[in-house]
């Protein structure tokens, strides 16, 4: 029995571990690498067709995003996860496939004339559908037999709807070892979801370390009070509150807060203010939340449900599915809340709302999540006086606010607390899913504070589980320093071009019925623009 670490080793994204036991190959998570990428990952040492099972801790793309790729390459096994994760994967993997297809289409249109070889999308909607067809959901806290000699159990981790830690019991030649994968550890006192559930025993623990060297602060923030202040002050000025938010998870938390604000009439001057969700994925995700209430909601949210109240619904909630509906939002003059994706303002409909509100001194842009370096969101938080959107320079007159303390991840103390929950000390802890030096520091902290041997492998690192021997610490192969940041930047800029092209198409459709003369003029302008760039 052997455990290898493939992805999210000394890195934050691309979680993927391989357990070889009882003549089976079992993957725990199979995520996409996103954002800054420091090290080369080793290939999974078996082919996709030789993998028997994939166990998913949760639906975030950095844990599940490469599953359709494995399907494309011949994976035919079962994908075991919780019911809510299976539901979220159904919408998120389809969305991820759309993005891959869209990018390939764009590249190929451009490359056709130069005779460039056809660019194949990483995977297609058909591959995502294959993956969705292989999902085999199970309940929390149910011990299930995966195959001869291997049993598994999923426990609530309170990080995202359906998120879980996974306990795995492996028995080979009368020796049983138990491995626990934390997945992403949830933060305490967050809305809707329960606190992370402790696990009693393990021989080996594989733990994430995103906040392995930081805390979220001592005091529990008063989210509803702070959010009320931001909304009220903006409405009194006559402006809108624009919230860039991740579609799955954070958007639903915001709805939960707003429902409470409305129910308690905390903004008596504007009791009927309207709230728009402008993101098709967010709307689908909200439906998934409503479907999985019983298995996933915490006590406070359940209390509402028992009283017949849907904690994510309130009077004045409006959704925009089509782009026309999205545009109409800006014609409505009344002060309102607009929640839209992407969370870091790099793509998606949020950019339209920023364009319409950033220049207005009466509006507020309210950030509710982490903003990575280099993103429009980060620039705004750092006080940029002007940002570029759709090629236009937009002056920032709006108030920029952040709802502090809100995070789906446990901080350093939360991670240590969860580890202290084991009644007997595990033989070894493996630290993954953290920034380069953070993984090392957190491993050191575990040894110092709770006296358990810990190490942070590089990709390819592996352990013999029967004898508790580290067979390899993995290989530290840095990505080519010059190539990587440039490529990351190029891809970000490219996404903006794609968004602009989508907008152009929307404008075209809106102009149906214009006079023939104007349409001909518009057509010529588009051809001129296309000819200018289609020049290879
Ligand atoms: Zn996650």
XYZ file of C-alpha atoms and ligand atoms in Angstrom:
537
model
C 0.000 0.000 0.000
C 1.479 3.247 -1.215
C 0.389 6.888 -1.251
C 1.813 9.367 -3.802
C 1.390 13.133 -3.949
C 0.937 14.456 -7.475
C -0.574 17.957 -7.297
C -0.939 20.815 -4.786
C 2.469 19.756 -3.462
C 4.181 22.951 -2.253
C 1.404 24.735 -4.206
C -2.148 25.846 -3.517
C -4.056 24.413 -6.484
C -4.288 21.193 -8.501
C -4.993 18.782 -5.613
C -4.350 15.168 -6.628
C -3.139 12.139 -4.640
C -2.836 8.496 -5.679
C -3.475 5.567 -3.318
C -2.295 2.196 -4.590
C -3.740 -0.601 -2.460
C -5.484 -3.980 -2.795
C -4.581 -4.042 -6.516
C -6.598 -0.854 -7.078
C -5.588 2.656 -8.079
C -7.604 5.255 -6.230
C -7.253 9.001 -6.846
C -8.187 11.420 -4.125
C -9.166 14.665 -5.928
C -8.080 15.546 -9.442
C -7.947 19.330 -9.627
C -6.929 21.916 -12.157
C -3.956 24.175 -11.495
C -5.088 27.798 -11.338
C -3.158 31.024 -11.041
C 0.531 31.157 -10.126
C 2.183 27.782 -10.646
C 5.663 27.310 -9.182
C 6.626 23.691 -9.787
C 6.201 21.070 -12.483
C 3.881 18.263 -11.436
C 4.872 14.659 -12.031
C 2.543 12.655 -14.259
C 0.089 10.348 -12.510
C 2.145 7.105 -12.655
C -0.746 5.007 -14.033
C -2.897 5.598 -17.136
C -6.411 7.011 -16.873
C -7.827 3.622 -17.869
C -5.993 1.949 -14.975
C -7.569 4.206 -12.344
C -10.415 2.367 -10.586
C -11.942 5.120 -8.442
C -11.801 8.866 -7.939
C -12.848 10.192 -4.517
C -13.695 13.913 -4.459
C -13.433 16.003 -1.290
C -15.422 18.877 -2.831
C -16.493 20.505 -6.083
C -14.073 23.449 -6.388
C -12.329 23.243 -9.773
C -8.866 23.087 -8.178
C -10.008 19.750 -6.677
C -12.289 18.380 -9.422
C -11.430 20.218 -12.658
C -9.285 17.547 -14.334
C -11.767 14.693 -13.900
C -13.265 15.217 -17.417
C -9.697 15.101 -18.815
C -9.235 11.651 -17.261
C -12.555 10.596 -18.818
C -11.291 11.807 -22.188
C -8.220 9.593 -21.712
C -10.186 6.477 -20.829
C -11.169 6.621 -17.146
C -14.265 4.475 -16.673
C -14.344 3.910 -12.914
C -16.638 5.328 -10.258
C -16.431 8.901 -8.925
C -17.454 8.696 -5.292
C -18.407 11.841 -3.386
C -21.251 13.376 -1.366
C -24.658 14.115 -2.919
C -24.175 17.892 -2.759
C -20.691 17.718 -4.300
C -22.080 15.562 -7.111
C -24.793 18.177 -7.758
C -22.281 21.038 -7.741
C -19.865 19.081 -9.982
C -22.661 18.669 -12.518
C -22.902 22.427 -13.019
C -19.258 23.349 -12.405
C -17.668 20.743 -14.713
C -20.057 21.729 -17.521
C -19.125 25.369 -16.954
C -15.421 24.474 -16.965
C -15.842 22.546 -20.261
C -17.589 25.567 -21.837
C -14.615 27.747 -20.922
C -12.171 25.223 -22.464
C -14.225 24.993 -25.663
C -14.605 28.744 -25.955
C -10.878 29.314 -25.661
C -10.083 26.617 -28.262
C -12.633 28.065 -30.671
C -11.095 31.512 -30.369
C -7.539 30.235 -30.852
C -8.518 28.171 -33.881
C -10.324 30.998 -35.603
C -7.189 33.036 -35.202
C -4.779 30.243 -36.158
C -6.629 29.016 -39.245
C -5.092 31.421 -41.752
C -1.560 30.964 -40.493
C -1.932 27.215 -40.905
C -1.288 26.700 -37.205
C -2.139 23.195 -36.008
C -5.626 22.808 -34.603
C -5.776 23.704 -30.906
C -7.713 21.085 -29.032
C -9.662 22.093 -25.918
C -8.348 20.450 -22.744
C -11.722 18.694 -22.683
C -15.198 19.141 -24.097
C -18.759 19.246 -22.801
C -19.059 15.594 -23.886
C -16.123 14.666 -21.583
C -17.750 16.605 -18.734
C -21.015 14.734 -19.372
C -19.123 11.412 -19.216
C -17.676 12.440 -15.848
C -21.099 13.497 -14.564
C -22.482 10.096 -15.621
C -19.849 8.335 -13.489
C -20.693 10.223 -10.271
C -21.690 7.815 -7.513
C -22.917 9.968 -4.613
C -23.155 8.872 -0.997
C -24.294 10.348 2.337
C -22.103 11.939 4.991
C -20.981 9.664 7.864
C -21.753 6.389 6.040
C -18.972 3.825 5.960
C -19.036 2.232 2.531
C -17.034 -0.597 0.988
C -15.305 0.684 -2.120
C -13.840 -2.705 -3.084
C -12.318 -5.722 -1.358
C -10.067 -4.357 1.400
C -10.958 -0.669 1.045
C -13.645 1.198 3.002
C -14.335 4.937 2.928
C -16.380 7.529 4.836
C -17.096 11.207 4.065
C -17.430 13.733 6.934
C -18.685 17.334 6.705
C -15.849 19.875 6.457
C -17.939 23.061 6.238
C -15.820 24.589 3.454
C -18.326 24.470 0.577
C -21.715 22.817 0.229
C -21.005 19.055 0.199
C -17.327 19.429 1.174
C -15.846 16.528 3.098
C -12.822 14.980 4.689
C -12.378 11.384 3.583
C -11.447 8.503 5.899
C -10.013 5.495 4.075
C -9.375 2.108 5.696
C -7.048 -0.155 3.713
C -6.481 -3.815 4.617
C -3.713 -5.799 2.917
C -2.211 -9.068 4.227
C -4.064 -8.633 7.532
C -2.574 -5.194 8.102
C -5.094 -2.331 8.271
C -4.013 1.285 7.922
C -6.229 4.318 7.982
C -5.570 7.471 5.988
C -7.573 10.686 6.420
C -7.622 13.407 3.765
C -8.768 16.769 5.115
C -9.723 18.217 1.725
C -10.153 21.976 2.296
C -10.828 22.668 5.968
C -13.772 25.026 6.505
C -13.757 28.143 8.662
C -15.749 28.264 11.892
C -18.774 30.539 12.360
C -19.538 30.966 8.678
C -23.122 31.310 7.478
C -25.170 28.351 6.170
C -22.564 25.592 6.624
C -21.644 23.630 9.741
C -18.240 23.865 11.436
C -15.690 21.242 10.315
C -16.371 17.828 11.827
C -13.507 16.281 13.805
C -12.217 12.780 13.042
C -11.271 10.411 15.870
C -8.442 8.307 14.521
C -5.921 7.907 11.708
C -2.524 6.432 10.989
C -1.843 9.101 8.401
C -3.381 12.524 7.862
C -3.040 14.569 4.667
C -3.958 18.175 5.478
C -4.298 21.410 3.517
C -2.372 24.523 4.631
C -3.779 27.510 2.696
C -3.755 29.654 5.874
C -1.028 27.585 7.564
C 0.878 30.693 8.680
C -1.918 33.243 9.222
C -4.965 33.872 11.370
C -8.220 35.569 10.439
C -7.988 37.781 13.566
C -9.168 37.303 17.114
C -12.683 38.687 17.082
C -15.635 37.150 15.335
C -16.672 39.788 12.807
C -20.208 41.168 12.847
C -20.884 40.435 9.169
C -24.546 41.443 9.192
C -23.865 44.718 11.073
C -21.024 45.704 8.745
C -22.933 44.689 5.632
C -25.980 46.689 6.803
C -23.813 49.789 7.245
C -22.378 49.463 3.715
C -25.828 49.010 2.118
C -27.499 51.760 4.124
C -24.813 54.395 3.524
C -24.855 53.666 -0.221
C -28.637 53.726 -0.543
C -28.801 57.044 1.359
C -26.401 58.479 -1.244
C -28.711 57.142 -3.979
C -26.192 54.654 -5.391
C -25.903 50.919 -6.037
C -23.898 48.327 -4.119
C -22.022 46.161 -6.627
C -20.646 42.895 -5.181
C -18.095 40.937 -7.238
C -18.580 37.411 -5.940
C -17.693 33.810 -6.708
C -20.823 32.231 -8.125
C -20.774 29.123 -5.960
C -20.689 29.515 -2.191
C -19.966 33.175 -1.540
C -23.013 34.434 -3.495
C -25.319 32.211 -1.419
C -23.720 33.492 1.808
C -24.480 37.061 0.734
C -28.120 36.127 0.056
C -28.263 34.600 3.527
C -27.071 37.873 5.127
C -29.407 40.040 3.045
C -32.417 37.896 3.983
C -31.639 38.544 7.646
C -31.165 42.290 7.037
C -34.572 42.414 5.346
C -36.340 40.251 7.911
C -35.097 42.379 10.819
C -35.754 45.562 8.832
C -32.238 46.826 9.562
C -32.463 49.439 6.793
C -35.865 50.981 7.611
C -35.399 53.809 5.063
C -35.301 51.263 2.219
C -37.341 48.237 3.293
C -38.034 47.071 -0.269
C -34.569 47.403 -1.842
C -33.954 45.047 -4.734
C -31.139 42.506 -5.093
C -30.063 41.163 -8.479
C -28.066 37.978 -8.970
C -26.493 38.434 -12.376
C -24.652 35.167 -13.061
C -26.237 32.063 -14.596
C -23.843 29.797 -12.652
C -24.731 31.513 -9.357
C -28.434 30.987 -10.055
C -27.878 27.275 -10.781
C -25.707 26.949 -7.673
C -28.438 28.518 -5.513
C -30.826 25.812 -6.758
C -28.278 23.152 -5.729
C -28.038 24.735 -2.247
C -31.830 24.600 -1.903
C -31.845 20.946 -2.950
C -29.294 19.886 -0.300
C -30.630 21.726 2.738
C -31.085 18.693 4.988
C -27.656 17.141 4.579
C -25.570 20.322 4.615
C -27.142 23.324 6.410
C -26.085 24.282 9.943
C -28.402 24.587 12.931
C -29.291 28.265 12.416
C -30.119 27.754 8.747
C -32.103 24.583 9.540
C -34.146 26.462 12.159
C -35.297 28.831 9.419
C -36.118 25.934 7.105
C -38.190 24.277 9.851
C -40.204 27.491 10.179
C -40.950 27.292 6.473
C -38.445 30.020 5.571
C -36.025 29.577 2.677
C -32.819 31.186 4.019
C -31.661 32.192 0.518
C -34.880 33.841 -0.665
C -36.520 37.172 0.265
C -38.822 39.787 -1.284
C -37.037 41.881 -3.898
C -34.662 39.112 -5.052
C -34.317 39.146 -8.834
C -32.269 36.999 -11.151
C -30.828 37.788 -14.579
C -30.280 34.730 -16.758
C -29.976 36.239 -20.248
C -27.625 39.038 -21.184
C -30.614 41.259 -22.042
C -31.908 40.848 -18.497
C -28.408 41.663 -17.298
C -28.375 44.924 -19.236
C -31.790 46.014 -18.038
C -30.403 46.145 -14.485
C -28.515 49.305 -15.373
C -31.659 51.076 -16.610
C -33.265 50.712 -13.219
C -32.579 53.973 -11.357
C -33.462 52.833 -7.844
C -30.606 52.097 -5.392
C -30.059 48.343 -5.388
C -27.627 45.494 -4.809
C -26.015 43.737 -7.787
C -24.186 40.444 -7.143
C -22.234 39.186 -10.138
C -19.196 37.080 -11.106
C -16.253 36.804 -11.480
C -15.164 37.389 -7.904
C -11.897 39.102 -8.863
C -13.441 41.197 -11.704
C -11.262 39.568 -14.386
C -14.087 38.312 -16.609
C -17.849 37.935 -16.761
C -20.781 40.274 -16.338
C -19.381 42.013 -13.260
C -17.256 44.127 -15.615
C -20.378 45.749 -17.101
C -21.658 46.645 -13.665
C -18.280 48.066 -12.714
C -18.307 50.165 -15.869
C -21.728 51.572 -14.984
C -20.985 52.186 -11.308
C -17.275 52.850 -10.773
C -17.518 56.443 -12.015
C -20.499 57.173 -9.740
C -19.528 58.686 -6.384
C -22.832 57.514 -4.915
C -22.198 53.791 -5.664
C -20.132 51.272 -3.689
C -18.096 48.305 -4.862
C -18.094 45.814 -1.989
C -15.480 43.010 -2.065
C -16.326 39.807 -0.242
C -13.362 37.574 -1.064
C -9.630 37.350 -1.636
C -8.272 39.413 -4.567
C -5.136 37.968 -6.194
C -2.216 40.191 -7.198
C -2.615 41.673 -10.680
C -6.422 41.443 -10.855
C -8.762 44.414 -11.368
C -10.237 43.640 -7.934
C -6.834 43.942 -6.272
C -6.145 47.238 -8.059
C -9.435 48.679 -6.786
C -8.778 47.545 -3.214
C -5.328 49.112 -3.386
C -6.897 52.457 -4.300
C -6.481 52.724 -8.096
C -7.877 56.044 -9.352
C -8.646 54.667 -12.769
C -9.043 51.187 -14.272
C -9.382 49.987 -17.836
C -12.600 48.169 -18.764
C -13.566 47.253 -22.349
C -10.714 49.433 -23.574
C -12.055 52.500 -21.793
C -10.407 54.247 -18.900
C -12.956 54.416 -16.094
C -12.398 56.859 -13.243
C -12.941 55.372 -9.814
C -15.298 57.651 -7.875
C -17.295 54.894 -6.171
C -16.577 53.939 -2.571
C -14.503 50.747 -2.299
C -15.340 48.538 0.684
C -14.398 45.019 1.823
C -16.409 42.735 4.071
C -13.489 41.582 6.237
C -12.959 38.171 7.805
C -15.183 36.220 5.471
C -13.309 33.112 4.313
C -14.121 29.523 3.434
C -10.787 28.315 4.839
C -9.810 27.598 8.432
C -6.895 29.726 9.592
C -3.709 28.392 11.230
C -5.441 27.892 14.584
C -8.454 26.239 12.936
C -6.185 23.760 11.136
C -4.291 22.928 14.338
C -7.581 22.575 16.244
C -8.884 20.097 13.700
C -5.649 18.073 14.013
C -5.926 18.126 17.805
C -9.328 16.456 17.407
C -7.665 13.081 16.779
C -7.943 11.109 20.021
C -4.748 9.191 19.356
C -1.901 10.930 17.612
C -1.511 9.867 13.975
C 1.888 8.376 13.013
C 2.498 11.041 10.407
C 0.955 14.186 8.925
C 1.537 15.178 5.315
C 1.095 18.883 4.523
C -0.188 19.841 1.071
C -2.241 22.610 -0.600
C -0.352 25.662 0.607
C 2.080 28.200 -0.770
C 5.657 26.984 -1.134
C 7.185 28.052 2.192
C 3.852 27.979 4.063
C 3.667 24.177 3.680
C 7.140 23.866 5.243
C 6.318 26.261 8.074
C 3.021 24.558 8.845
C 4.714 21.114 8.924
C 7.220 22.553 11.415
C 4.365 24.044 13.480
C 2.625 20.645 13.688
C 5.814 19.044 15.008
C 6.331 21.905 17.498
C 2.774 22.315 18.784
C 1.297 18.834 18.625
C 4.362 16.678 18.383
C 3.455 14.625 15.332
C 6.068 13.956 12.617
C 5.068 16.047 9.606
C 6.481 16.745 6.161
C 5.537 18.662 3.023
C 6.293 16.624 -0.110
C 7.054 17.935 -3.576
C 5.224 16.405 -6.533
C 6.090 12.712 -6.862
C 6.686 12.277 -3.129
C 5.407 8.956 -1.737
C 5.008 6.917 1.434
C 4.881 3.181 2.047
C 1.863 3.011 4.321
C 2.463 -0.466 5.743
C 5.892 0.457 7.138
C 5.519 4.239 7.515
C 8.547 4.858 5.309
C 8.980 7.952 3.184
C 10.035 6.434 -0.153
C 10.542 9.827 -1.784
C 10.094 13.460 -0.793
C 9.283 14.263 -4.428
C 11.070 16.326 -7.037
C 11.478 20.059 -6.901
C 11.343 21.144 -10.549
C 10.644 24.891 -10.809
C 8.597 26.009 -13.787
C 10.681 28.013 -16.232
C 10.800 31.351 -14.477
C 10.711 33.500 -17.590
C 8.009 31.611 -19.375
C 5.450 31.258 -16.604
C 4.440 34.751 -15.435
C 4.311 35.968 -19.043
C 2.024 33.089 -19.979
C -0.229 33.701 -16.971
C -0.462 37.383 -17.850
C -1.147 36.614 -21.517
C -3.952 34.249 -20.570
C -5.549 36.886 -18.340
C -5.404 39.515 -21.073
C -6.754 36.944 -23.533
C -9.769 36.298 -21.301
C -10.532 40.004 -21.453
C -10.469 39.914 -25.252
C -12.887 36.966 -25.203
C -15.225 38.919 -22.913
C -15.060 41.914 -25.269
C -15.899 39.672 -28.252
C -18.917 38.304 -26.387
C -20.060 41.853 -25.764
C -19.757 42.699 -29.449
C -22.030 39.761 -30.293
C -24.547 40.982 -27.719
C -24.511 44.442 -29.312
C -25.050 42.909 -32.759
C -28.120 40.982 -31.590
C -29.528 44.049 -29.903
C -29.391 46.007 -33.142
C -31.693 43.750 -35.114
C -34.307 45.996 -36.730
C -31.976 48.930 -37.253
C -32.190 50.666 -40.674
C -30.409 48.863 -43.522
C -28.042 51.797 -43.911
C -26.957 51.691 -40.258
C -26.633 47.905 -40.310
C -24.376 48.087 -43.377
C -22.221 50.686 -41.638
C -21.980 48.499 -38.529
C -21.068 45.477 -40.669
C -18.255 47.378 -42.398
C -16.873 48.512 -39.058
C -16.833 44.954 -37.730
C -15.114 43.696 -40.899
C -12.512 46.448 -40.623
C -11.806 45.498 -37.031
C -11.620 41.776 -37.906
C -9.348 42.433 -40.918
C -7.025 44.513 -38.785
C -6.374 41.613 -36.380
C -6.843 38.621 -38.702
C -3.618 39.331 -40.494
C -1.246 36.366 -40.117
Zn -11.961 24.545 -1.970
